[in-house]
Structures are given as structure tokens and as C-alpha cells.
Short mmCIF file of C-alpha atoms and ligand atoms in Angstrom, two decimals:
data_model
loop_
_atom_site.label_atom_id
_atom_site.label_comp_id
_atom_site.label_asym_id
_atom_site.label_seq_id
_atom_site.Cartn_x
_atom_site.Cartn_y
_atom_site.Cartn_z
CA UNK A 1 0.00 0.00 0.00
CA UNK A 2 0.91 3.65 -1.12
CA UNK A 3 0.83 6.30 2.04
CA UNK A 4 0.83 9.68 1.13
CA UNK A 5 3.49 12.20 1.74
CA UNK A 6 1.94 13.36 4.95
CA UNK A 7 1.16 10.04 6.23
CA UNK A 8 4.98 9.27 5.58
CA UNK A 9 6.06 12.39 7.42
CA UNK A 10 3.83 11.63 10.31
CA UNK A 11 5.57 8.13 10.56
CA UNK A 12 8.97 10.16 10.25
CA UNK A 13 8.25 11.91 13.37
CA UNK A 14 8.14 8.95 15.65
CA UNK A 15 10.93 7.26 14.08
CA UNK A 16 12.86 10.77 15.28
CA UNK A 17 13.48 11.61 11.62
CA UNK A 18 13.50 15.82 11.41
CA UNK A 19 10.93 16.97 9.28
CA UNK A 20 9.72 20.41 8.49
CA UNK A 21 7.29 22.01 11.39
CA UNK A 22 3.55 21.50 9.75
CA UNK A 23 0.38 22.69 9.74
CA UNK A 24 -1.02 19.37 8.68
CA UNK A 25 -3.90 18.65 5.62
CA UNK A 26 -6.82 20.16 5.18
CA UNK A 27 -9.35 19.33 2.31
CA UNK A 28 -11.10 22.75 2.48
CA UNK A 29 -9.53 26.41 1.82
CA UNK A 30 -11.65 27.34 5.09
CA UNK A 31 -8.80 25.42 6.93
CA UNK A 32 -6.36 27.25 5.70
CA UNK A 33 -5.63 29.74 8.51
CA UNK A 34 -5.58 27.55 11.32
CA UNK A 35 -2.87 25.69 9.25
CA UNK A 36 -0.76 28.75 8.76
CA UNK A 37 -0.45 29.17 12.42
CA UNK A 38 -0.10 25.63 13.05
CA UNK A 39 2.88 25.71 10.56
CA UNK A 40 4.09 29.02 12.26
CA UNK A 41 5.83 31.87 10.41
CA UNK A 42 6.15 31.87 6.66
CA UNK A 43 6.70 31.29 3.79
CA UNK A 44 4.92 28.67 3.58
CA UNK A 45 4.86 25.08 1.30
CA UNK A 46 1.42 23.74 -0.28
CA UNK A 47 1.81 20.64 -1.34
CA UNK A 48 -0.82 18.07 -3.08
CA UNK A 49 -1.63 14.61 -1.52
CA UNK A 50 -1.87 12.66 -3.98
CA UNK A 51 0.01 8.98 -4.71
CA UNK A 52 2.80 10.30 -7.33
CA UNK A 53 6.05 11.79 -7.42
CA UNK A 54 6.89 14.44 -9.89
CA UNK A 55 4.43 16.96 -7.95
CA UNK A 56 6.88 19.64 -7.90
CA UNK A 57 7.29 20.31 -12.20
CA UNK A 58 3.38 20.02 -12.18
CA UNK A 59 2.58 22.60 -9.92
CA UNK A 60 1.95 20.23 -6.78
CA UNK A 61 4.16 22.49 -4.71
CA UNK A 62 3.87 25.82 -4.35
CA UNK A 63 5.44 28.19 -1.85
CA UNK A 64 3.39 31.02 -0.45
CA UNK A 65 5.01 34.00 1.04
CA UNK A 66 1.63 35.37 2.48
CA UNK A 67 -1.65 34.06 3.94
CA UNK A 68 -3.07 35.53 0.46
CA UNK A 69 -1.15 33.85 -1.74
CA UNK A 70 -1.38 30.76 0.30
CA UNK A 71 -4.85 31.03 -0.03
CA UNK A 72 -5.23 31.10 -3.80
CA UNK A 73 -2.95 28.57 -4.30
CA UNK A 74 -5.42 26.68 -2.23
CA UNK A 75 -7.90 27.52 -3.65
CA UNK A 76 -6.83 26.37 -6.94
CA UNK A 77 -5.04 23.39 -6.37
CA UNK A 78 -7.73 21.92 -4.25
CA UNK A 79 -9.91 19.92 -6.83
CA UNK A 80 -7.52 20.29 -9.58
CA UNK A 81 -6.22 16.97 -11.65
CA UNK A 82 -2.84 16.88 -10.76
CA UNK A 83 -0.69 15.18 -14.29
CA UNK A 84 2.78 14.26 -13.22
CA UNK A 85 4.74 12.15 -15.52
CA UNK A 86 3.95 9.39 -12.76
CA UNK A 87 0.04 9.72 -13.07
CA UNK A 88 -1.27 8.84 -16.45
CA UNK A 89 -2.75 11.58 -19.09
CA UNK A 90 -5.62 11.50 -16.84
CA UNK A 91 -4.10 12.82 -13.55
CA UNK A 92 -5.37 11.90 -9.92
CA UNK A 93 -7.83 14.70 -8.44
CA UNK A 94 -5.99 16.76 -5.44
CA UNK A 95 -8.10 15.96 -2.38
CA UNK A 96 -6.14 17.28 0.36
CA UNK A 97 -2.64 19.36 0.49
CA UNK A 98 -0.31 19.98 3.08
CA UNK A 99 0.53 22.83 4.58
CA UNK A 100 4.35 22.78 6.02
CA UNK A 101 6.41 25.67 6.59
CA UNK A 102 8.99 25.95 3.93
CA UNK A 103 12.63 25.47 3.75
CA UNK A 104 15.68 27.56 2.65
CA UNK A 105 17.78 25.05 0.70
CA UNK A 106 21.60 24.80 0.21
CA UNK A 107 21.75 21.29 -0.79
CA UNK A 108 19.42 18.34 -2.42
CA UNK A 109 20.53 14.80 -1.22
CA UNK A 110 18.70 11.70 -1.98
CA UNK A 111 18.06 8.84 -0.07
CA UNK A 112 15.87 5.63 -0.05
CA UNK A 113 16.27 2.28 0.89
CA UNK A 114 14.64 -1.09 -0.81
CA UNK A 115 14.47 -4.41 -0.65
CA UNK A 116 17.34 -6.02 -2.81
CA UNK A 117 16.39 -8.95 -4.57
CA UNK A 118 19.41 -10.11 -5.33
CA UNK A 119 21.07 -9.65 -2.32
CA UNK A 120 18.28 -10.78 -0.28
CA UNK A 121 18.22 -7.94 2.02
CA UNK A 122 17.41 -4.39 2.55
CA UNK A 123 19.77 -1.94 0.75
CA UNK A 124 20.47 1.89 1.19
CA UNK A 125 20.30 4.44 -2.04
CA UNK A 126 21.84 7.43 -1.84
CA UNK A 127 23.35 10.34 -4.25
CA UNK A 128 24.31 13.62 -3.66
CA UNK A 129 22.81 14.47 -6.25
CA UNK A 130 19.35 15.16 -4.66
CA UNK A 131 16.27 16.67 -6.06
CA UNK A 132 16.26 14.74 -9.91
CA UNK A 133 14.98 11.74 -10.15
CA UNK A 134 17.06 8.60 -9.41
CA UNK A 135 15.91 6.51 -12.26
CA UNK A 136 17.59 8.87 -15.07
CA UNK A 137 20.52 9.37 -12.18
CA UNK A 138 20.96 5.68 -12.71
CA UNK A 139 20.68 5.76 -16.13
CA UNK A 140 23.11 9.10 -16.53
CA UNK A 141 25.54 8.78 -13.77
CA UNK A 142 25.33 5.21 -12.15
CA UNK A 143 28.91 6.01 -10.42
CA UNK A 144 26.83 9.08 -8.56
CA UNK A 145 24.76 6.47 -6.92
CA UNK A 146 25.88 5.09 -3.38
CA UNK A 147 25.03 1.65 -2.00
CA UNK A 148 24.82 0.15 1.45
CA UNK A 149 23.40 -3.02 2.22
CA UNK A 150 21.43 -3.50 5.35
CA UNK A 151 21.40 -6.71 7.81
CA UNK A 152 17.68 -6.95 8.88
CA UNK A 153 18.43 -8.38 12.25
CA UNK A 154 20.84 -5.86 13.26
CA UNK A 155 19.72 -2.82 11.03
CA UNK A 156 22.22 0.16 9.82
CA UNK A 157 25.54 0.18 11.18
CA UNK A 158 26.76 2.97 12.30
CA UNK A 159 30.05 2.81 10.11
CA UNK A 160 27.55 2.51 7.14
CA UNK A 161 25.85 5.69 7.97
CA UNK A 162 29.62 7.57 8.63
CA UNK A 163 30.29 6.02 5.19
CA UNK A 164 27.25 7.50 3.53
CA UNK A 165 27.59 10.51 5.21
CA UNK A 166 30.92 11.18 4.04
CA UNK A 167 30.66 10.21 0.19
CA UNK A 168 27.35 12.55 0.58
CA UNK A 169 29.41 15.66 1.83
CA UNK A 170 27.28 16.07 5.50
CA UNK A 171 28.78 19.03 7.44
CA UNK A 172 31.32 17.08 9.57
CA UNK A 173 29.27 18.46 12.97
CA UNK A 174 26.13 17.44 11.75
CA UNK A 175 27.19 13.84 11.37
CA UNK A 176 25.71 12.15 14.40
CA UNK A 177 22.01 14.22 12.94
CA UNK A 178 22.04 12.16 9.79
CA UNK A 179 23.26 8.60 11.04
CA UNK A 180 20.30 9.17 13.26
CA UNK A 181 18.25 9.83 10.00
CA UNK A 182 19.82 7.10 8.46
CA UNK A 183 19.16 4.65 11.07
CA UNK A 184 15.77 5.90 11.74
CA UNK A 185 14.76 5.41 7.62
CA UNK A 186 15.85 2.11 8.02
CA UNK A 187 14.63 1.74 11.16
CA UNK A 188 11.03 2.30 9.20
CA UNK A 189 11.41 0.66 6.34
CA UNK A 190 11.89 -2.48 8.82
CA UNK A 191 9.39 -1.56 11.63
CA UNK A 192 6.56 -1.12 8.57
CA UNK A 193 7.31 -4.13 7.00
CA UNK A 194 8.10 -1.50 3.92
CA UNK A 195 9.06 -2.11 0.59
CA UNK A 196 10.16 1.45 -0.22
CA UNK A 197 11.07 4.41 1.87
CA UNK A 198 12.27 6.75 -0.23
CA UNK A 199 13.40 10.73 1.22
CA UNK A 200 14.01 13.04 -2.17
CA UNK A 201 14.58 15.45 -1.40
CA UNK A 202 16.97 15.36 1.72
CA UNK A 203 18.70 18.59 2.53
CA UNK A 204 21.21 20.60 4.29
CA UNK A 205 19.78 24.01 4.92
CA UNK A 206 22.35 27.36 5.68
CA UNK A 207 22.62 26.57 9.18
CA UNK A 208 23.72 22.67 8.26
CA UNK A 209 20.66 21.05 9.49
CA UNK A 210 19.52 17.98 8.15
CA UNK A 211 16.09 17.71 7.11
CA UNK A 212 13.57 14.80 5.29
CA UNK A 213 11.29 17.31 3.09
CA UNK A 214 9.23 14.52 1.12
CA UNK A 215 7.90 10.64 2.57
CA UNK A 216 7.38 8.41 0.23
CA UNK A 217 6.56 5.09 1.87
CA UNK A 218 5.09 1.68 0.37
CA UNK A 219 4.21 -0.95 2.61
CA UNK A 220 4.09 -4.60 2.00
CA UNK A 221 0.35 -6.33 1.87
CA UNK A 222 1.81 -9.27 2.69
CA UNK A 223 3.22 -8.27 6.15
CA UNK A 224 -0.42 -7.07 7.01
CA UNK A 225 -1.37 -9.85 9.51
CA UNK A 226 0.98 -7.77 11.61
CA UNK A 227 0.99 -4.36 11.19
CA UNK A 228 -2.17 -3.48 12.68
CA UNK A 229 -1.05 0.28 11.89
CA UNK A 230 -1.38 -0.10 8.66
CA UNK A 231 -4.24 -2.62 8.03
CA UNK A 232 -6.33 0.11 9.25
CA UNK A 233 -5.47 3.24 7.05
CA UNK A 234 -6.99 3.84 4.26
CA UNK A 235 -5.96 2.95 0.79
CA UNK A 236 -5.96 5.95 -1.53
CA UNK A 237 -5.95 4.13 -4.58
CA UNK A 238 -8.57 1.91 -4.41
CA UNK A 239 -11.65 2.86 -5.25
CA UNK A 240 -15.19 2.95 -3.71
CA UNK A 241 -16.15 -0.65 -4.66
CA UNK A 242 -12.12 -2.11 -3.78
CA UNK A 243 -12.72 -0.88 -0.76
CA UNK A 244 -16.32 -2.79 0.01
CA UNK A 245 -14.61 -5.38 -1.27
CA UNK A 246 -11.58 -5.61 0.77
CA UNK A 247 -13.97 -5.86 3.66
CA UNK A 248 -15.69 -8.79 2.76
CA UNK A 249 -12.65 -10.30 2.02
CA UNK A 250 -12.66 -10.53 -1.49
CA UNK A 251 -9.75 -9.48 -4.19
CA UNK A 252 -11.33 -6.84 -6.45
CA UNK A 253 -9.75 -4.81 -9.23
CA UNK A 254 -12.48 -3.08 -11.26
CA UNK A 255 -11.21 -2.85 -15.09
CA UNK A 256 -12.40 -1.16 -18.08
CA UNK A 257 -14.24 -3.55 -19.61
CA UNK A 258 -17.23 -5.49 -19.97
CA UNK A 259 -17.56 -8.43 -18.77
CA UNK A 260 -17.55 -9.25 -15.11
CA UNK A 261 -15.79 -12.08 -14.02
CA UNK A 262 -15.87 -14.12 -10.60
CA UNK A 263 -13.38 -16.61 -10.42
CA UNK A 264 -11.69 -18.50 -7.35
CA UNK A 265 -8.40 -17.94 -7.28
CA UNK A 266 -5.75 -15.65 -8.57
CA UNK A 267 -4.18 -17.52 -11.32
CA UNK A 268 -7.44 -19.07 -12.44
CA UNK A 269 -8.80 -15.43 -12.89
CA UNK A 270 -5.44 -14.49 -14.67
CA UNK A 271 -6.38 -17.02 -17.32
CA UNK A 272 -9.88 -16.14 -17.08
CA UNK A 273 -9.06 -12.70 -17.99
CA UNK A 274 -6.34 -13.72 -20.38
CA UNK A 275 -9.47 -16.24 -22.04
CA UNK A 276 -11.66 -13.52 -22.35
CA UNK A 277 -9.35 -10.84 -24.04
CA UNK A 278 -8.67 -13.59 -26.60
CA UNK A 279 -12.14 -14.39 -27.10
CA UNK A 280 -12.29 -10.68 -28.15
CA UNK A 281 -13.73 -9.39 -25.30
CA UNK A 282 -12.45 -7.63 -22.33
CA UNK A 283 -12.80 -8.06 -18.55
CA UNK A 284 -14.69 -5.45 -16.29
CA UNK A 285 -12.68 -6.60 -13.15
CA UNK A 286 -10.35 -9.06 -11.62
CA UNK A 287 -11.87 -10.90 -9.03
CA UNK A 288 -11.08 -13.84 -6.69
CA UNK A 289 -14.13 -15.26 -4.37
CA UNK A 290 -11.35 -17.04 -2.25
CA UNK A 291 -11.29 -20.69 -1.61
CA UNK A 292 -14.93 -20.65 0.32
CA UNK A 293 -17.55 -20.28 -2.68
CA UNK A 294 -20.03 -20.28 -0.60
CA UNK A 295 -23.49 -18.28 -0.81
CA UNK A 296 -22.02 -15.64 1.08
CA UNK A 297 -19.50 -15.03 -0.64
CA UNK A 298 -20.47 -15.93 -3.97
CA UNK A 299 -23.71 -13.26 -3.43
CA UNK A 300 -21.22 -10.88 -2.23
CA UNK A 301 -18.97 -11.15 -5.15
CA UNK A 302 -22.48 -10.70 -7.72
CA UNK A 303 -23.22 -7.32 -5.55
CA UNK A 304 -20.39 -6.07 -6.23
CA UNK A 305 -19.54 -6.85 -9.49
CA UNK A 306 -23.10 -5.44 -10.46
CA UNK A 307 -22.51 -2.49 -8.81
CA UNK A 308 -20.15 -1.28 -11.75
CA UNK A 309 -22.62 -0.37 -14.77
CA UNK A 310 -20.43 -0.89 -17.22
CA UNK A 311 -20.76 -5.21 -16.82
CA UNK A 312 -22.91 -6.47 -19.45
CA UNK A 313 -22.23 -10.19 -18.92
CA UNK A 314 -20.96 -12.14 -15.76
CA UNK A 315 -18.82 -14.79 -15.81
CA UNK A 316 -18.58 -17.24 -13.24
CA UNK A 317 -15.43 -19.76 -14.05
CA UNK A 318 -14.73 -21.69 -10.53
CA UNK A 319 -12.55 -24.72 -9.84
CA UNK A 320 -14.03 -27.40 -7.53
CA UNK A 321 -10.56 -28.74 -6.01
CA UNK A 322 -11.29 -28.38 -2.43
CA UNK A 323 -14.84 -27.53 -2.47
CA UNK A 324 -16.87 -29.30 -4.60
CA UNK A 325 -18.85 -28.25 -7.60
CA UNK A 326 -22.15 -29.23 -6.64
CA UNK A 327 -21.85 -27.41 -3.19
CA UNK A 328 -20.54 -24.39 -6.01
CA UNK A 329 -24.05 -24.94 -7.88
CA UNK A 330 -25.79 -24.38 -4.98
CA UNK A 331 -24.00 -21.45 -3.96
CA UNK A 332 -24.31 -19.81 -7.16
CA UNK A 333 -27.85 -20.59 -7.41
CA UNK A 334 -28.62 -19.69 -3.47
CA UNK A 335 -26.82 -16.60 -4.64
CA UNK A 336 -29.10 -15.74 -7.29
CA UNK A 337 -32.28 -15.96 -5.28
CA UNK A 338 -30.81 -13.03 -3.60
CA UNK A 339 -29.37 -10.68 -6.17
CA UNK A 340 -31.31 -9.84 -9.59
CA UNK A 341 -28.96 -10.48 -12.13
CA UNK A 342 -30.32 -8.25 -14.78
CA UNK A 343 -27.63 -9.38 -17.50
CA UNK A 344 -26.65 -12.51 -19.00
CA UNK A 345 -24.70 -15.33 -16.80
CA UNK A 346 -22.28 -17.84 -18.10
CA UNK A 347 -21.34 -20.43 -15.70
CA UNK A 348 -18.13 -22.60 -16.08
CA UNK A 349 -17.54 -25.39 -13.47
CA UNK A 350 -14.85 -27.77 -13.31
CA UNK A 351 -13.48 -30.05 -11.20
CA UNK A 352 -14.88 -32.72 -8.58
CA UNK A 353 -18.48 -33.71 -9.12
CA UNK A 354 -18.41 -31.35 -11.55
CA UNK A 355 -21.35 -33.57 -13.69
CA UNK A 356 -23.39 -32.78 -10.74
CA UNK A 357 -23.09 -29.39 -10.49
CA UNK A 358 -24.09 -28.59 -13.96
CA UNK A 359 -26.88 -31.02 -13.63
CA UNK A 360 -28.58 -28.59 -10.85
CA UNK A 361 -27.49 -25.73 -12.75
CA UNK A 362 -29.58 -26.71 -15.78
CA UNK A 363 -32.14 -28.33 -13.44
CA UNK A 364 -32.88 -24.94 -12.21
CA UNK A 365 -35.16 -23.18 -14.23
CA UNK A 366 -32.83 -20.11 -13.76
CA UNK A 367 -31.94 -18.62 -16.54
CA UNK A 368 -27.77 -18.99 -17.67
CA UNK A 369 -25.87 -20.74 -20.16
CA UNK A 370 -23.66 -23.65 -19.00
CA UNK A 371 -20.72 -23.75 -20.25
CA UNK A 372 -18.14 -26.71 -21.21
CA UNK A 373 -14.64 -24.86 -21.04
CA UNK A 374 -12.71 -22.48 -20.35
CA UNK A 375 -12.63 -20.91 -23.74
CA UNK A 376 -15.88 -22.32 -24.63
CA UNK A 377 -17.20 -19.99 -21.69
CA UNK A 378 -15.04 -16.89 -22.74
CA UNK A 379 -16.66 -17.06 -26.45
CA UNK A 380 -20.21 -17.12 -24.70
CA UNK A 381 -19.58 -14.52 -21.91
CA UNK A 382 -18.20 -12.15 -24.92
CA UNK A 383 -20.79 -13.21 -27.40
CA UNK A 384 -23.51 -12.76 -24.69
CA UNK A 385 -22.09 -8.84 -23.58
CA UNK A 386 -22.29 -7.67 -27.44
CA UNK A 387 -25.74 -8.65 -27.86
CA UNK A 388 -26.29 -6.90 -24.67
P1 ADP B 1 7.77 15.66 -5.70
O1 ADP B 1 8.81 14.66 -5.38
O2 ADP B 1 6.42 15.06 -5.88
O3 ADP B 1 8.13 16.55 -6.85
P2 ADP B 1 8.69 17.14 -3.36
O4 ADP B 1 8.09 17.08 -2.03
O5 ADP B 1 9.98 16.42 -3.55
O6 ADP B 1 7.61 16.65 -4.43
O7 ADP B 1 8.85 18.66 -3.74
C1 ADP B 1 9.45 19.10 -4.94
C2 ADP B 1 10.44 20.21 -4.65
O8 ADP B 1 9.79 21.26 -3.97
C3 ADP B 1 11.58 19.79 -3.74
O9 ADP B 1 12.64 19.21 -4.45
C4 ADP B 1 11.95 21.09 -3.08
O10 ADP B 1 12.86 21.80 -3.90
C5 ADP B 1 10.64 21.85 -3.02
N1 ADP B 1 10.05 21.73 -1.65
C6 ADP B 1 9.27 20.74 -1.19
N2 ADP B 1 8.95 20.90 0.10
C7 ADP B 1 9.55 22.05 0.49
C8 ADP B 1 9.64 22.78 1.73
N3 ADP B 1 9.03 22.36 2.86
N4 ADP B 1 10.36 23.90 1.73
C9 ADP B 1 10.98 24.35 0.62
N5 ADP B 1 10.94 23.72 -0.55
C10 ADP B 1 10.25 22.58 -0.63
MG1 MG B 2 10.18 14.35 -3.99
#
């Protein structure tokens, strides 16, 4: 999961990284002033929430020498589709900003630290060459690009962090400062369970202090079962139905296309997907009912797939391996008692007692076409949305 700048910054803090003095987010101009004397004296930063870098060239962040200008920059960023080179063509919509007190500058450093594949452990980024972007750093000047890799048990050393500091140029008094902001980065990226923590830029200001003046922080999903923290914040990029799904314990992507599809299992709704596209359709969403197809779930996973008007056809494709496909049957079919279906259904069962299960499908009376295959499925479900 993506956290926003703010979010990152706010993690900073109790990690004892120095970030700039704040006045926090607001989502409405009408907060403005209170966050101008939270942040204290100006100028002041503005700075869109939203889940991309490149904010800065696209008129994400703006400084403000007076409460005026603060406030039309506000006023005009708030709403606005923010298009970063990160974002698409059609930009992400600029719900909140964040008001920080701004900066003066002598130096741009960059650091971030990742998991390393190939080394099999965390690993320290860093350049003093700050403020550009480290992909066309690495591609430009690789030699300008410092590594250090981390031992998870034991964290950053603090040799490591003397031997960053020094190929980065830190004031010599202000090195204890940044191997405690070296430490404490990694000291996140291990406590979240993070895949990226990434600080760009860094900087030294005139009186050699050392201060984070961007978060950007991705956390692993997979580490969720124990980071309680982060289970419960919100995910900013899903959207209204990925969220109701995620409650109910469902995977859910919604997609562009057409035909909704409700699959068990991740690699069985890759194909399905995959199927579909071939058969010369294309999928509305990616969804995985789990390993339980029961009515529950299976009525859950027609709600919301419905719920996105732009699904002319549902297909159902499920593999009886642990469950079996009669007990599917009657789950889809207990299912559709429950939800009106209002466009065509293509079923696809396979597996144990899978003769069985079609039986009470056809037995029914409810209206769906059983389907033999995989692809014979796909070439119905896409044949069945056109006519729609
Ligand atoms: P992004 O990475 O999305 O472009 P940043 O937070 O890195 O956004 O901001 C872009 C640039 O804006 C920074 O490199 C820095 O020069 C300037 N900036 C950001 N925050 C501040 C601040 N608090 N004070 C002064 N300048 C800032
Ligand atoms: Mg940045």
C-alpha cells in the first residue's frame, strides 16, 4: 500500500526523523488559517496529496510568502487533476494538500532504501545528487549512486551511515544528525514491513541542518497480519467498490471492460481474464471469491460486481478442487435468489463432481448458459455482452 506524503512524514516523526514544522492537511480552503499558524511563520509550502512523485514540475508544490497567496494557491489546487509524468494523461484529483512551513535550501541529497532482490536484504540508495529523479541518475551517472546493504536483524551500522555521510558531503558536525536519519529510515522501512522508503529530497539548509522534506513510503500487503497500523489506514488508490470489497474479504480490481468475471483464485482469474481478451472481449474486473464459494461469498462477489454499470455479462469460471462443484451450484444458485442479475450469466464449473453441479445448474429453471470450457465460456460470456 501507497501512504501519502503526509502520512509518511507523520511516521517520520516517531521514528525521530526531522521533518519540516507543519500545519497538517486540510481538504477545504476554510482550513487554511488555522494551518498557517499551526505551521508558524512563513513562507509557507502547499503541497498536493496525492500517490505520485513528480508533484513539484506540475505545480503540486507551491510556496506562499503570504496568507493571500497561500490562499489562492489553495484555492486552486484543491480539486484540480494533478498530471505528473507518474500519473497517467488522466491525472489523480488533489483531495487534500499539506501545509508545512517551507525550507531555505543549500543542498538536495537523496536517499531511499529497498528491498534487494538479489542480495536478499534491505539496501540503502543514496546520491548527492538530490532533487532529480534517481531513475535517469541511474541511467546518466550510475557512479553518482551510493550503495549500502542492510542486515535486517541488526539494522544500519553505524560505520555505514559515517560512510554514507561522508561520500554525501554532510557538514562534519552534523554527522551524528544524519546517522540518526539514516538509522531511523531504516529503522522504518523495517518496523513497517516496507518495501520502499524513499526521502528526495533530503537537505542541508544554511545553518547545516539535516532535514527529510518529502515521505514516500510503500508498505508490503503481505506483512499485514501484523501491522495493525497499517491494516487500518486507508488505501488511496482503491476505489469505492475495492474498498467494500476488501472488507468482505474478497480481491477486487475493477477494469475497463465489460464483462464481469468471478473466479476462485488468482491464477485461475489471470487465465480467465487472459481467455476472455482472446475471445475478443475484455474483462470489467479481476476478481477472486477465495477458496470458500459459498453463498455468502459468492452473493457478495455478484453485488459487487453489479454495482459497476459498465458489466454487461458475468462470468462465473470456478474450480471445484477443495470444495466441490455441486456445493458451487448451490451457492451460485442460493446466490441468485438473492441478487437480480439483470444481465446474461455464463457459468463454467470444473473439477470434482463437476457432472453434478451442472446437472442442478440446468435443473434450475434459472436462466444462464452452462458452459463446457474455459474458452468455450469466454466465447459465450463475450458473445452474450455484445448482444447486450
Ligand atoms: P515531488 O517529489 O512530488 O516533486 P517534493 O516534495 O519532492 O515533491 O517537492 C518538490 C520540490 O519542492 C523539492 O525538491 C523542493 O525543492 C521543493 N520543496 C518541497 N517541500 C519544500 C519545503 N518544505 N520547503 C521548501 N521547498 C520545498
Ligand atoms: Mg520528492
Amino acid at each position: 500500500m501507497k501512504l501519502l506524503e503526509h502520512e509518511g512524514k507523520e511516521i517520520f516523526r516517531r521514528y525521530g526523523i526531522p521533518v519540516p514544522p507543519t500545519g497538517g492537511v486540510i481538504a477545504k480552503p476554510a482550513q487554511l488559517t488555522a494551518a498557517l499558524k499551526r505551521a508558524g511563520k512563513g513562507p509557507w509550502v502547499i503541497k498536493a496529496q496525492v500517490l505520485a512523485g513528480g508533484r513539484g514540475k506540475a505545480g503540486g508544490v507551491k510556496i506562499a510568502k503570504t496568507p493571500k497567496e497561500a490562499a489562492e494557491i489553495v484555492k486552486k489546487m484543491l480539486g484540480m487533476r494533478l498530471i505528473t509524468p507518474q500519473t497517467g494523461e488522466k491525472g489523480i484529483k488533489v483531495d487534500t494538500v499539506l501545509v508545512d512551513k517551507a525550507s531555505d535550501i543549500t543542498r538536495e541529497i537523496y536517499i531511499s532504501v529497498v528491498l534487494d532482490r538479489k542480495l536478499g536484504c534491505p539496501v540503502v540508495i543514496a546520491s548527492a545528487e538530490g532533487g532529480v529523479e534517481i531513475e535517469e541518475l541511474a541511467k546518466h551517472k550510475p557512479h553518482a549512486i551510493l550503495r549500502e546493504a542492510v542486515d535486517p536483524s541488526s539494522g544500519l551500522k553505524a560505520f555505514q551511515a559515517r560512510r554514507l555521510a561522508f561520500a554525501l558531503r554532510i557538514p562534519a558536525e552534523k554527522l551524528g544528525d544524519f546517522t540518526k536519519l539514516a538509522t531511523g529510515i531504516v529503522n522504518v522501512f523495517l518496523g513497517l514491513d516496507a518495501s520502499l522508503v524513499e526521502v528526495n529530497p533530503l537537505i542541508i539548509t544554511p545553518k547545516n541542518e539535516v532535514i527529510a522534506l518529502d515521505a514516500k513510503v510503500i508498505t508490503d500487503d503481505n506483512a499485514l497480519f501484523r501491522q495493525k497500523d497499517t491494516a487500518a489506514r486507508e488505501d488511496h488508490e482503491a476505489t469505492p467498490l475495492e474498498k467494500e470489497a476488501k472488507k468482505v474479504g474478497i480481491s477486487y480490481i475493477g477494469l475497463d471492460g465489460t464483462i464481469g468475471c468471478m473466479v476462485n483464485g488468482a491464477g485461475l482469474a489471470m487465465a480467465t481474464m487472459d481467455s476472455v481478451n482472446l475471445a475478443g472481449g475484455s474483462p470489467a474486473n479481476f476478481l477472486d471469491v477465495g477458496g470458500g464459494a459459498n453463498v455468502e461469498q459468492v452473493t457478495r462477489a455478484f453485488q459487487i460486481i453489479l454495482k459497476d454499470k459498465k458489466v454487461k455479462a458475468v462470468l462465473v469460471n470456478i474450480f471445484g478442487g477443495i470444495m466441490r462443484c455441486d456445493v458451487i451450484a448451490e451457492g451460485v444458485l442460493g446466490a441468485l435468489k438473492k441478487v437480480k442479475m439483470g444481465v446474461p450469466l455464463v457459468v463454467r464449473l470444473e473439477g470434482t463432481n463437476v457432472k453434478e453441479g451442472k446437472m442442478l445448474l440446468e435443473r434450475s429453471g434459472v436462466k444462464m448458459t452452462v458452459a463446457d470450457s474455459l474458452w468455450d465460456a469466454a466465447k459465450k460470456a463475450v458473445a452474450a455482452a455484445g448482444r447486450n
